[in-house]
Coordinates of N, CA and C in Angstrom, one line a residue:
W1 N 0.8 -1.2 0.0 CA 0.0 0.0 0.0 C 0.9 1.2 0.0
E2 N 2.0 1.2 0.7 CA 2.9 2.3 0.8 C 3.4 2.6 -0.6
Q3 N 3.8 1.5 -1.4 CA 4.3 1.7 -2.7 C 3.3 2.3 -3.6
A4 N 2.0 1.8 -3.5 CA 0.9 2.3 -4.3 C 0.7 3.7 -4.0
E5 N 0.7 4.1 -2.8 CA 0.5 5.5 -2.4 C 1.6 6.4 -3.0
Q6 N 2.8 5.9 -2.9 CA 4.0 6.7 -3.5 C 3.8 6.9 -5.0
L7 N 3.4 5.8 -5.7 CA 3.2 5.9 -7.2 C 2.1 6.9 -7.5
R8 N 1.0 6.8 -6.7 CA -0.2 7.7 -7.0 C 0.3 9.1 -6.8
R9 N 1.1 9.4 -5.8 CA 1.5 10.8 -5.6 C 2.4 11.3 -6.7
R10 N 3.3 10.4 -7.2 CA 4.2 10.8 -8.3 C 3.4 11.0 -9.6
W11 N 2.4 10.1 -9.8 CA 1.6 10.3 -11.0 C 0.8 11.5 -11.0
Q12 N 0.2 11.8 -9.8 CA -0.6 13.1 -9.6 C 0.3 14.3 -9.9
A13 N 1.6 14.2 -9.7 CA 2.5 15.3 -9.9 C 2.8 15.5 -11.4
L14 N 2.5 14.5 -12.2 CA 2.8 14.6 -13.7 C 1.8 15.6 -14.3
A15 N 2.4 16.5 -15.1 CA 1.5 17.5 -15.8 C 0.6 16.7 -16.8
G16 N -0.7 17.0 -16.7 CA -1.6 16.4 -17.7 C -2.2 15.1 -17.1
V17 N -1.9 14.7 -15.9 CA -2.5 13.5 -15.3 C -3.3 13.9 -14.1
D18 N -4.5 13.4 -14.1 CA -5.4 13.6 -13.0 C -5.8 12.3 -12.4
I19 N -5.4 12.0 -11.1 CA -5.8 10.8 -10.4 C -7.2 11.1 -10.0
V20 N -8.2 10.3 -10.5 CA -9.6 10.5 -10.2 C -9.8 10.1 -8.7
G21 N -10.4 11.0 -8.0 CA -10.6 10.8 -6.5 C -9.5 11.3 -5.7
G22 N -8.5 11.9 -6.4 CA -7.4 12.5 -5.6 C -6.5 11.4 -5.1
V23 N -5.5 11.8 -4.3 CA -4.5 10.9 -3.7 C -4.8 10.6 -2.3
D24 N -5.2 11.6 -1.5 CA -5.5 11.4 -0.1 C -7.0 11.1 0.0
G25 N -7.3 10.0 0.8 CA -8.6 9.7 1.0 C -9.3 10.7 2.0
I26 N -10.6 11.0 1.7 CA -11.3 12.0 2.5 C -12.4 11.3 3.3
L27 N -12.6 10.0 3.1 CA -13.6 9.3 3.8 C -13.0 8.6 5.0
P28 N -13.9 8.3 6.0 CA -13.4 7.5 7.2 C -12.8 6.2 6.8
K29 N -11.9 5.6 7.6 CA -11.2 4.4 7.2 C -12.0 3.3 6.6
P30 N -13.1 2.9 7.1 CA -13.8 1.7 6.5 C -14.3 2.0 5.1
F31 N -14.4 3.3 4.7 CA -15.0 3.6 3.4 C -13.9 4.2 2.5
Q32 N -12.7 4.2 2.8 CA -11.6 4.7 1.9 C -11.5 3.9 0.7
M33 N -11.1 4.5 -0.4 CA -11.0 3.7 -1.6 C -9.7 2.8 -1.6
D34 N -9.7 1.8 -2.4 CA -8.6 0.9 -2.5 C -7.5 1.6 -3.3
I35 N -6.4 1.9 -2.7 CA -5.4 2.7 -3.4 C -4.6 1.9 -4.4
T36 N -4.9 0.6 -4.4 CA -4.2 -0.3 -5.4 C -5.0 -0.2 -6.8
K37 N -6.2 0.4 -6.8 CA -6.9 0.6 -8.0 C -6.8 2.1 -8.4
V38 N -6.1 2.4 -9.4 CA -5.8 3.8 -9.8 C -6.6 4.1 -11.0
T39 N -7.6 5.0 -10.8 CA -8.4 5.6 -12.0 C -7.8 6.9 -12.3
L40 N -7.4 7.1 -13.6 CA -6.8 8.4 -13.9 C -7.3 8.8 -15.3
A41 N -7.1 10.1 -15.5 CA -7.4 10.7 -16.8 C -6.1 11.4 -17.3
V42 N -5.9 11.3 -18.6 CA -4.7 12.0 -19.2 C -5.3 13.1 -20.2
Q43 N -4.8 14.3 -19.9 CA -5.3 15.4 -20.7 C -5.1 15.2 -22.2
G44 N -6.2 15.4 -22.9 CA -6.2 15.3 -24.4 C -6.4 13.9 -24.9
W45 N -6.4 12.9 -24.0 CA -6.6 11.5 -24.4 C -7.9 11.0 -23.9
S46 N -8.6 10.2 -24.7 CA -9.7 9.5 -24.2 C -9.1 8.3 -23.4
G47 N -9.9 7.8 -22.5 CA -9.4 6.7 -21.7 C -9.1 5.5 -22.6
H48 N -9.9 5.3 -23.7 CA -9.7 4.2 -24.6 C -8.3 4.4 -25.4
A49 N -8.1 5.6 -25.9 CA -6.8 5.9 -26.6 C -5.6 5.7 -25.7
A50 N -5.7 6.2 -24.5 CA -4.6 6.1 -23.5 C -4.4 4.6 -23.2
A51 N -5.4 3.9 -23.0 CA -5.3 2.4 -22.7 C -4.7 1.7 -23.9
A52 N -5.1 2.0 -25.1 CA -4.5 1.4 -26.3 C -3.0 1.7 -26.3
Q53 N -2.6 2.9 -26.1 CA -1.2 3.3 -26.1 C -0.4 2.5 -25.0
L54 N -0.9 2.4 -23.8 CA -0.2 1.7 -22.7 C -0.2 0.2 -23.1
R55 N -1.2 -0.3 -23.7 CA -1.2 -1.8 -24.0 C -0.1 -2.0 -25.1
R56 N 0.1 -1.1 -26.0 CA 1.2 -1.3 -27.0 C 2.5 -1.4 -26.3
Q57 N 2.6 -0.8 -25.1 CA 3.9 -0.8 -24.4 C 3.9 -2.0 -23.4
G58 N 3.0 -2.9 -23.5 CA 2.9 -4.1 -22.7 C 2.3 -3.9 -21.3
I59 N 1.6 -2.8 -21.1 CA 0.9 -2.5 -19.8 C -0.5 -3.0 -19.9
A60 N -0.9 -3.8 -18.9 CA -2.3 -4.3 -18.8 C -3.1 -3.2 -18.2
V61 N -4.2 -2.8 -18.9 CA -5.1 -1.9 -18.4 C -6.4 -2.6 -18.1
E62 N -6.9 -2.4 -16.9 CA -8.1 -3.2 -16.5 C -9.4 -2.7 -17.2
W63 N -9.5 -1.4 -17.4 CA -10.8 -0.9 -17.9 C -10.5 0.5 -18.4
A64 N -11.3 1.0 -19.4 CA -11.3 2.3 -19.9 C -12.6 2.8 -20.4
D65 N -12.9 4.1 -20.3 CA -14.1 4.7 -20.9 C -13.7 5.9 -21.7
A66 N -14.6 6.7 -22.0 CA -14.3 7.9 -22.8 C -13.3 8.9 -22.2
Q67 N -13.3 8.9 -20.9 CA -12.4 9.9 -20.3 C -11.3 9.3 -19.4
R68 N -11.5 8.1 -18.9 CA -10.6 7.6 -17.8 C -10.1 6.1 -18.2
L69 N -9.1 5.7 -17.4 CA -8.7 4.3 -17.5 C -8.3 3.9 -16.0
L70 N -8.4 2.6 -15.9 CA -8.2 2.0 -14.5 C -7.0 1.0 -14.6
L71 N -6.0 1.3 -13.7 CA -4.9 0.4 -13.6 C -5.0 -0.3 -12.2
L72 N -4.6 -1.5 -12.2 CA -4.6 -2.3 -10.9 C -3.1 -2.6 -10.5
L73 N -2.8 -2.3 -9.3 CA -1.5 -2.6 -8.7 C -1.7 -3.8 -7.8
S74 N -0.9 -4.8 -7.9 CA -1.2 -6.0 -7.1 C 0.1 -6.5 -6.4
L75 N -0.2 -7.4 -5.5 CA 0.9 -8.0 -4.7 C 1.8 -8.8 -5.6
A76 N 1.3 -9.2 -6.8 CA 2.1 -10.0 -7.7 C 3.1 -9.2 -8.5
D77 N 2.9 -7.9 -8.5 CA 3.8 -7.0 -9.2 C 5.1 -6.9 -8.5
V78 N 6.2 -6.8 -9.2 CA 7.5 -6.6 -8.6 C 7.9 -5.2 -9.0
K79 N 9.0 -4.7 -8.3 CA 9.5 -3.4 -8.5 C 9.6 -3.0 -10.0
Q80 N 10.2 -3.9 -10.8 CA 10.4 -3.6 -12.2 C 9.1 -3.4 -12.9
D81 N 8.0 -4.1 -12.5 CA 6.7 -3.9 -13.2 C 6.2 -2.5 -12.9
W82 N 6.4 -2.0 -11.7 CA 5.9 -0.7 -11.3 C 6.7 0.4 -12.0
E83 N 8.1 0.1 -12.1 CA 8.9 1.1 -12.8 C 8.5 1.2 -14.3
R84 N 8.3 0.0 -14.9 CA 7.9 0.0 -16.3 C 6.5 0.7 -16.5
L85 N 5.6 0.5 -15.6 CA 4.3 1.2 -15.6 C 4.5 2.7 -15.5
E86 N 5.3 3.1 -14.5 CA 5.6 4.5 -14.3 C 6.2 5.2 -15.6
Q87 N 7.2 4.4 -16.1 CA 7.9 4.9 -17.3 C 6.9 5.1 -18.5
A88 N 6.0 4.1 -18.7 CA 5.1 4.1 -19.8 C 4.1 5.3 -19.6
L89 N 3.7 5.6 -18.4 CA 2.8 6.7 -18.1 C 3.5 8.0 -18.4
S90 N 4.8 8.1 -17.9 CA 5.5 9.3 -18.2 C 5.7 9.5 -19.7
Q91 N 5.9 8.5 -20.5 CA 6.1 8.6 -21.9 C 4.7 9.0 -22.5
L92 N 3.6 8.5 -22.0 CA 2.3 8.8 -22.5 C 2.0 10.3 -22.5
V93 N 2.3 10.9 -21.4 CA 2.1 12.3 -21.2 C 3.0 13.2 -22.1
Q94 N 4.1 12.6 -22.5 CA 5.0 13.3 -23.4 C 4.6 13.3 -24.9
L95 N 3.8 12.3 -25.2 CA 3.3 12.1 -26.6 C 2.3 13.2 -27.0
P96 N 2.2 13.6 -28.2 CA 1.2 14.6 -28.6 C -0.2 14.0 -28.4
A97 N -1.0 14.8 -27.7 CA -2.3 14.3 -27.4 C -3.1 14.1 -28.7
P98 N -3.8 13.0 -28.8 CA -4.6 12.8 -30.1 C -5.8 13.7 -30.2
G99 N -6.2 14.4 -29.2 CA -7.3 15.3 -29.4 C -8.4 15.1 -28.3
D100 N -9.4 15.9 -28.3 CA -10.5 15.8 -27.3 C -11.5 14.8 -27.8
F101 N -11.7 13.7 -27.1 CA -12.6 12.7 -27.5 C -13.8 12.7 -26.7
S102 N -14.1 13.7 -25.9 CA -15.3 13.6 -25.1 C -16.5 13.6 -25.9
Q103 N -17.5 12.8 -25.4 CA -18.7 12.6 -26.2 C -19.8 13.5 -25.6
K104 N -19.4 14.6 -24.9 CA -20.4 15.5 -24.3 C -21.3 16.1 -25.3
N105 N -20.8 16.4 -26.5 CA -21.6 17.0 -27.6 C -22.2 16.0 -28.5
I106 N -21.9 14.7 -28.3 CA -22.5 13.7 -29.2 C -23.6 13.0 -28.4
T107 N -24.8 13.2 -29.0 CA -26.0 12.5 -28.3 C -26.1 11.1 -28.8
L108 N -26.6 10.2 -27.9 CA -26.8 8.9 -28.3 C -27.8 8.8 -29.4
P109 N -27.5 8.0 -30.4 CA -28.5 8.0 -31.6 C -29.8 7.4 -31.2
P110 N -30.8 7.8 -32.0 CA -32.1 7.1 -31.7 C -32.0 5.6 -32.0
V111 N -32.9 4.9 -31.3 CA -32.9 3.4 -31.5 C -33.3 3.2 -33.0
P112 N -32.4 2.4 -33.7 CA -32.7 2.2 -35.1 C -33.9 1.4 -35.4
P113 N -34.5 1.6 -36.6 CA -35.7 0.9 -36.9 C -35.4 -0.6 -37.0
Q114 N -36.3 -1.4 -36.5 CA -36.2 -2.9 -36.6 C -36.8 -3.3 -37.9
R115 N -36.0 -3.9 -38.7 CA -36.5 -4.4 -40.0 C -36.8 -5.9 -40.1
L116 N -36.1 -6.7 -39.2 CA -36.3 -8.1 -39.1 C -36.3 -8.4 -37.6
T117 N -36.8 -9.5 -37.2 CA -36.7 -9.9 -35.8 C -35.2 -10.4 -35.6
P118 N -34.7 -10.4 -34.4 CA -33.4 -10.9 -34.2 C -33.2 -12.3 -34.7
R119 N -34.2 -13.1 -34.5 CA -34.1 -14.5 -35.0 C -34.0 -14.6 -36.5
E120 N -34.9 -13.8 -37.2 CA -34.8 -13.7 -38.7 C -33.5 -13.3 -39.1
A121 N -32.9 -12.3 -38.5 CA -31.6 -11.7 -38.9 C -30.5 -12.8 -38.6
A122 N -30.6 -13.5 -37.5 CA -29.6 -14.4 -37.2 C -29.6 -15.6 -38.1
L123 N -30.8 -16.0 -38.6 CA -30.9 -17.1 -39.5 C -30.7 -16.7 -41.0
A124 N -30.7 -15.4 -41.3 CA -30.6 -15.0 -42.7 C -29.1 -15.1 -43.1
T125 N -29.0 -15.1 -44.4 CA -27.6 -15.1 -45.0 C -27.2 -13.6 -45.0
Y126 N -26.0 -13.4 -44.5 CA -25.5 -12.0 -44.5 C -24.0 -12.0 -44.8
H127 N -23.5 -10.8 -45.2 CA -22.1 -10.7 -45.5 C -21.5 -9.4 -44.9
S128 N -20.2 -9.4 -44.9 CA -19.5 -8.2 -44.3 C -19.4 -7.1 -45.4
V129 N -19.6 -5.9 -44.9 CA -19.4 -4.7 -45.8 C -18.6 -3.7 -45.0
L130 N -18.0 -2.8 -45.8 CA -17.3 -1.7 -45.1 C -18.3 -0.8 -44.3
L131 N -17.8 -0.3 -43.2 CA -18.7 0.5 -42.4 C -19.2 1.7 -43.2
S132 N -18.3 2.2 -44.1 CA -18.7 3.4 -44.9 C -19.8 3.0 -45.9
E133 N -20.1 1.8 -46.2 CA -21.1 1.3 -47.1 C -22.3 0.7 -46.5
A134 N -22.4 0.8 -45.1 CA -23.4 0.1 -44.4 C -24.7 0.8 -44.2
Q135 N -24.7 2.1 -44.5 CA -26.0 2.9 -44.2 C -27.2 2.3 -45.0
G136 N -28.3 2.1 -44.2 CA -29.5 1.6 -44.8 C -29.6 0.1 -44.8
L137 N -28.4 -0.6 -44.5 CA -28.5 -2.1 -44.5 C -29.0 -2.6 -43.2
I138 N -29.3 -3.8 -43.1 CA -29.8 -4.4 -41.8 C -28.6 -5.2 -41.2
A139 N -28.5 -4.9 -39.9 CA -27.4 -5.6 -39.1 C -27.6 -7.1 -39.0
G140 N -26.6 -7.8 -39.2 CA -26.7 -9.3 -39.0 C -26.0 -9.7 -37.6
E141 N -25.4 -8.7 -37.0 CA -24.7 -9.0 -35.7 C -25.0 -7.8 -34.7
A142 N -24.9 -8.0 -33.5 CA -25.0 -7.0 -32.5 C -23.7 -6.2 -32.5
I143 N -23.8 -4.9 -32.3 CA -22.6 -4.0 -32.1 C -22.7 -3.4 -30.8
T144 N -21.7 -3.8 -29.9 CA -21.8 -3.4 -28.5 C -20.6 -2.7 -28.0
P145 N -20.6 -1.4 -27.8 CA -19.5 -0.7 -27.2 C -19.4 -1.0 -25.7
Y146 N -18.1 -1.2 -25.3 CA -17.8 -1.5 -23.9 C -16.8 -0.6 -23.4
P147 N -17.0 0.1 -22.2 CA -18.3 0.1 -21.6 C -19.3 0.9 -22.3
P148 N -20.5 0.8 -22.1 CA -21.2 0.1 -21.0 C -21.6 -1.3 -21.2
G149 N -21.4 -1.9 -22.4 CA -21.7 -3.2 -22.7 C -23.2 -3.4 -23.1
I150 N -23.8 -2.4 -23.5 CA -25.2 -2.5 -23.9 C -25.2 -2.3 -25.4
P151 N -25.8 -3.2 -26.2 CA -25.8 -3.2 -27.6 C -26.3 -1.9 -28.2
L152 N -25.5 -1.3 -29.1 CA -26.0 -0.1 -29.8 C -26.9 -0.5 -31.0
V153 N -26.6 -1.7 -31.6 CA -27.3 -2.2 -32.7 C -27.6 -3.7 -32.4
L154 N -28.8 -4.2 -32.7 CA -29.1 -5.6 -32.6 C -29.3 -6.2 -34.0
P155 N -29.1 -7.5 -34.1 CA -29.4 -8.1 -35.4 C -30.9 -7.8 -35.8
G156 N -31.0 -7.4 -37.1 CA -32.4 -7.0 -37.6 C -32.6 -5.6 -37.6
E157 N -31.8 -4.7 -37.0 CA -32.0 -3.3 -37.0 C -31.3 -2.6 -38.1
E158 N -31.8 -1.6 -38.6 CA -31.2 -0.8 -39.8 C -30.0 0.0 -39.3
L159 N -29.0 0.0 -40.1 CA -27.8 0.8 -39.7 C -28.1 2.2 -40.3
T160 N -28.5 3.1 -39.4 CA -28.8 4.5 -39.8 C -27.5 5.4 -39.8
A161 N -27.6 6.5 -40.4 CA -26.5 7.5 -40.4 C -26.1 7.9 -39.0
E162 N -27.1 8.0 -38.1 CA -26.8 8.4 -36.7 C -26.0 7.3 -36.0
V163 N -26.5 6.1 -36.2 CA -25.8 5.0 -35.5 C -24.4 4.8 -36.1
L164 N -24.2 4.9 -37.4 CA -22.9 4.8 -38.0 C -22.0 5.9 -37.5
A165 N -22.5 7.2 -37.3 CA -21.7 8.3 -36.8 C -21.2 8.0 -35.4
W166 N -22.1 7.4 -34.6 CA -21.8 7.0 -33.2 C -20.7 6.0 -33.2
I167 N -20.8 5.0 -34.1 CA -19.8 3.9 -34.2 C -18.4 4.5 -34.6
E168 N -18.5 5.4 -35.6 CA -17.2 6.1 -36.0 C -16.6 6.8 -34.8
A169 N -17.4 7.5 -34.0 CA -16.9 8.3 -32.8 C -16.2 7.3 -31.8
C170 N -16.9 6.1 -31.6 CA -16.3 5.1 -30.7 C -15.0 4.6 -31.3
K171 N -15.0 4.4 -32.6 CA -13.7 3.9 -33.2 C -12.6 4.9 -33.0
R172 N -12.9 6.2 -33.3 CA -11.8 7.2 -33.2 C -11.2 7.3 -31.8
Q173 N -12.0 7.1 -30.8 CA -11.5 7.1 -29.4 C -10.9 5.8 -28.9
G174 N -11.0 4.8 -29.8 CA -10.4 3.5 -29.4 C -11.2 2.7 -28.5
Q175 N -12.5 2.9 -28.5 CA -13.4 2.2 -27.6 C -13.5 0.7 -28.0
H176 N -13.5 -0.2 -27.1 CA -13.6 -1.6 -27.3 C -15.1 -1.9 -27.8
M177 N -15.2 -2.7 -28.9 CA -16.5 -3.0 -29.4 C -16.5 -4.6 -29.5
S178 N -17.7 -5.1 -29.1 CA -17.8 -6.6 -29.2 C -19.1 -6.9 -29.9
G179 N -19.3 -8.2 -30.1 CA -20.5 -8.7 -30.8 C -20.4 -9.0 -32.2
M180 N -19.3 -8.5 -32.9 CA -19.1 -8.6 -34.3 C -18.0 -9.6 -34.6
A181 N -18.1 -10.2 -35.8 CA -17.0 -11.1 -36.2 C -15.7 -10.2 -36.4
D182 N -15.9 -9.0 -36.9 CA -14.7 -8.1 -37.1 C -14.8 -7.0 -36.1
T183 N -14.1 -7.2 -34.9 CA -14.2 -6.2 -33.9 C -13.5 -4.9 -34.2
T184 N -12.7 -4.8 -35.3 CA -12.1 -3.6 -35.7 C -13.1 -2.7 -36.4
L185 N -14.3 -3.3 -36.8 CA -15.3 -2.6 -37.5 C -14.8 -1.9 -38.8
E186 N -13.8 -2.6 -39.4 CA -13.3 -2.1 -40.7 C -14.2 -2.6 -41.8

């Protein structure tokens, strides 16, 4: 815990890094947060993009969303793991920020029209198409951004311009998508 607290303090001192919840606990002891779980935000980076960059450097990221990422510090980690993590985070803040990925101005698209039942769509013959050519077609698979893990599109629903714009925004910020054979959504 002492090492985790030291790391959190050093990371909080990095320009462009915000340790969510701060470093010092403000709640009484039984309710203090677990300091081995570090939620942070990196200025100019979506949590997804920051997580992808750290993963490229061999750092396991537990979770990410549009603004934050979660790192877990464990008893299994050795000093070299923590040093590598700290170095990767220091390098991350030195990189040019890829831009503001907040979805504050992007409203969730309307539920797309259902053209087939999910069963009919699942049993139908379907083929892969480029995302740029998918408008007006009927989805053969669910498209589920994670988090939150709630399908944006279900089999049988029409791929509308609004849904496709939302998917593109998720892709740009590096958000994990599941439910499709091609998780890159290319």
